[in-house]
Amino acid sequence: MTAIANIATFYRERDTLPLRTRLLCLFGAVAALHAAAVVLLLSGTPGASGAQALTWGLVLTAYLAGVKHSYDWDHLAAIDNSTRKFVADRQDPVSVGFAFSLGHSSVVTLTGVLVIAGAAAVGGLMQDGSAGNLVLGLIGSGVSGLFLLGMGLFNGSAFVRSARAYRRSRSGGTIDPQDLEPQGLVARLLARPLSKVRRPRNIYVIGFLFGLGFDTATTIGLLMMTTAASLAGVPPFALLALPLAFTAAMTLCDSLNGLAMMRMYRSALADRQRKLGFNALVTGISAVSALFIAAITLGGFANAAFTLEDPLTVWLGSIDLGDAGLLLVALLLAVWGAAALKARRAGGSRP
């Protein structure tokens, strides 16, 4: 009981822990997911056989699917914009990406368990056009679209203020710390809806609801692969390693993405004069990406919910956001690299 009480106390006081300790806990949890996947894989495939080689190949494929899925544009937009909000609230949101991906992959893991247990009803969720698939898809797309719309508008307000402050600073004006925070009509309107998202752990629910839409090729492919492996006679313990490997990969990549964005946004707080323009640019990119994905997601939602046949919503509903996420990552890394290079040159040119 004493150990449990100590763990409970540690959890309650986690926000007061040093940043390094929280990072160790974060990556300890990610490492535990990887270890659990390996243990399930080893315990479920004893001895050398053709089934063992098949299972290892499937688990590796599931892991790579988790890596790819973590770079879907909606993932990046949700994590980036949520991180910006927490940084504006003077928090160190080290676990935003982990919480989001854990919530998202929980849906996949639960569904995978049902597939392994032989639940025939799960097949209806994966069948395109079925009632279950339609309802879950509407919930997932509706929640994700509205959340990204709110975050995009909220951070868009911060971008406007940061851009104005940057122009003033270039003209010799002073920088008010409030210029780095979203304010104005939009921020006030969104303050109440977003007030429930007070800590990174609240993003778990958002990630879970995002994952209810069984409409991404990665999710469908993983569940179909699990079904095929089950029919091929792969042991149940080894099958459980598939969704767990998917979860481990996605939590790792999303955690790294969240930490990178936290460092980007916090950099403006360390040196406002030099990095205000960089902060405004990154905030603007994240806000635009969130609004862009919100428009696509809500357009697809309207098309599916009301069976519209107009060209616009049909086109929005058919857009695949998987590959576009890599472009957003490349853009943000290019901005970060350019800002770091500029800062190094400026530092080297000082007397």
PDB file of N, CA and C in Angstrom, residues 166 180 264 266-280 339 343:
ATOM      1  N   TYR A 166       6.260  42.123 -33.643  1.00  0.00           N
ATOM      2  CA  TYR A 166       7.505  41.993 -34.395  1.00  0.00           C
ATOM      3  C   TYR A 166       7.747  43.226 -35.260  1.00  0.00           C
ATOM      4  N   LEU A 180       2.890  38.050 -26.728  1.00  0.00           N
ATOM      5  CA  LEU A 180       3.137  36.670 -27.108  1.00  0.00           C
ATOM      6  C   LEU A 180       1.953  35.766 -26.797  1.00  0.00           C
ATOM      7  N   MET A 264      10.316  25.049 -29.734  1.00  0.00           N
ATOM      8  CA  MET A 264      10.161  26.149 -30.690  1.00  0.00           C
ATOM      9  C   MET A 264       9.408  27.319 -30.078  1.00  0.00           C
ATOM     10  N   ARG A 266       8.756  27.957 -26.859  1.00  0.00           N
ATOM     11  CA  ARG A 266       9.391  28.533 -25.667  1.00  0.00           C
ATOM     12  C   ARG A 266      10.579  29.412 -26.017  1.00  0.00           C
ATOM     13  N   SER A 267      11.149  29.212 -27.189  1.00  0.00           N
ATOM     14  CA  SER A 267      12.331  29.981 -27.557  1.00  0.00           C
ATOM     15  C   SER A 267      12.032  31.477 -27.591  1.00  0.00           C
ATOM     16  N   ALA A 268      10.806  31.838 -27.935  1.00  0.00           N
ATOM     17  CA  ALA A 268      10.457  33.255 -27.976  1.00  0.00           C
ATOM     18  C   ALA A 268      10.403  33.855 -26.578  1.00  0.00           C
ATOM     19  N   LEU A 269      10.144  33.021 -25.577  1.00  0.00           N
ATOM     20  CA  LEU A 269      10.101  33.531 -24.210  1.00  0.00           C
ATOM     21  C   LEU A 269      11.503  33.786 -23.670  1.00  0.00           C
ATOM     22  N   ALA A 270      12.509  33.108 -24.243  1.00  0.00           N
ATOM     23  CA  ALA A 270      13.882  33.263 -23.760  1.00  0.00           C
ATOM     24  C   ALA A 270      14.534  34.516 -24.309  1.00  0.00           C
ATOM     25  N   ASP A 271      14.255  34.863 -25.550  1.00  0.00           N
ATOM     26  CA  ASP A 271      14.877  36.027 -26.180  1.00  0.00           C
ATOM     27  C   ASP A 271      13.844  36.665 -27.096  1.00  0.00           C
ATOM     28  N   ARG A 272      13.016  37.519 -26.542  1.00  0.00           N
ATOM     29  CA  ARG A 272      11.877  38.041 -27.294  1.00  0.00           C
ATOM     30  C   ARG A 272      12.308  38.861 -28.499  1.00  0.00           C
ATOM     31  N   GLN A 273      13.343  39.679 -28.331  1.00  0.00           N
ATOM     32  CA  GLN A 273      13.739  40.580 -29.408  1.00  0.00           C
ATOM     33  C   GLN A 273      14.190  39.812 -30.646  1.00  0.00           C
ATOM     34  N   ARG A 274      15.018  38.792 -30.437  1.00  0.00           N
ATOM     35  CA  ARG A 274      15.584  38.065 -31.570  1.00  0.00           C
ATOM     36  C   ARG A 274      14.617  37.042 -32.142  1.00  0.00           C
ATOM     37  N   LYS A 275      13.822  36.410 -31.267  1.00  0.00           N
ATOM     38  CA  LYS A 275      13.060  35.247 -31.709  1.00  0.00           C
ATOM     39  C   LYS A 275      11.557  35.502 -31.841  1.00  0.00           C
ATOM     40  N   LEU A 276      11.145  36.748 -31.679  1.00  0.00           N
ATOM     41  CA  LEU A 276       9.725  37.051 -31.786  1.00  0.00           C
ATOM     42  C   LEU A 276       9.211  36.758 -33.196  1.00  0.00           C
ATOM     43  N   GLY A 277       9.995  37.124 -34.203  1.00  0.00           N
ATOM     44  CA  GLY A 277       9.584  36.860 -35.578  1.00  0.00           C
ATOM     45  C   GLY A 277       9.489  35.370 -35.854  1.00  0.00           C
ATOM     46  N   PHE A 278      10.442  34.593 -35.320  1.00  0.00           N
ATOM     47  CA  PHE A 278      10.411  33.141 -35.484  1.00  0.00           C
ATOM     48  C   PHE A 278       9.169  32.552 -34.828  1.00  0.00           C
ATOM     49  N   ASN A 279       8.866  33.014 -33.614  1.00  0.00           N
ATOM     50  CA  ASN A 279       7.682  32.540 -32.914  1.00  0.00           C
ATOM     51  C   ASN A 279       6.418  32.856 -33.701  1.00  0.00           C
ATOM     52  N   ALA A 280       6.339  34.060 -34.247  1.00  0.00           N
ATOM     53  CA  ALA A 280       5.162  34.447 -35.021  1.00  0.00           C
ATOM     54  C   ALA A 280       5.022  33.570 -36.259  1.00  0.00           C
ATOM     55  N   ALA A 339      16.199  29.613 -38.495  1.00  0.00           N
ATOM     56  CA  ALA A 339      16.277  30.507 -37.338  1.00  0.00           C
ATOM     57  C   ALA A 339      17.525  30.235 -36.509  1.00  0.00           C
ATOM     58  N   ALA A 343      20.578  32.857 -35.899  1.00  0.00           N
ATOM     59  CA  ALA A 343      20.991  33.228 -34.546  1.00  0.00           C
ATOM     60  C   ALA A 343      22.485  32.973 -34.334  1.00  0.00           C
TER      61      ALA A 343
END
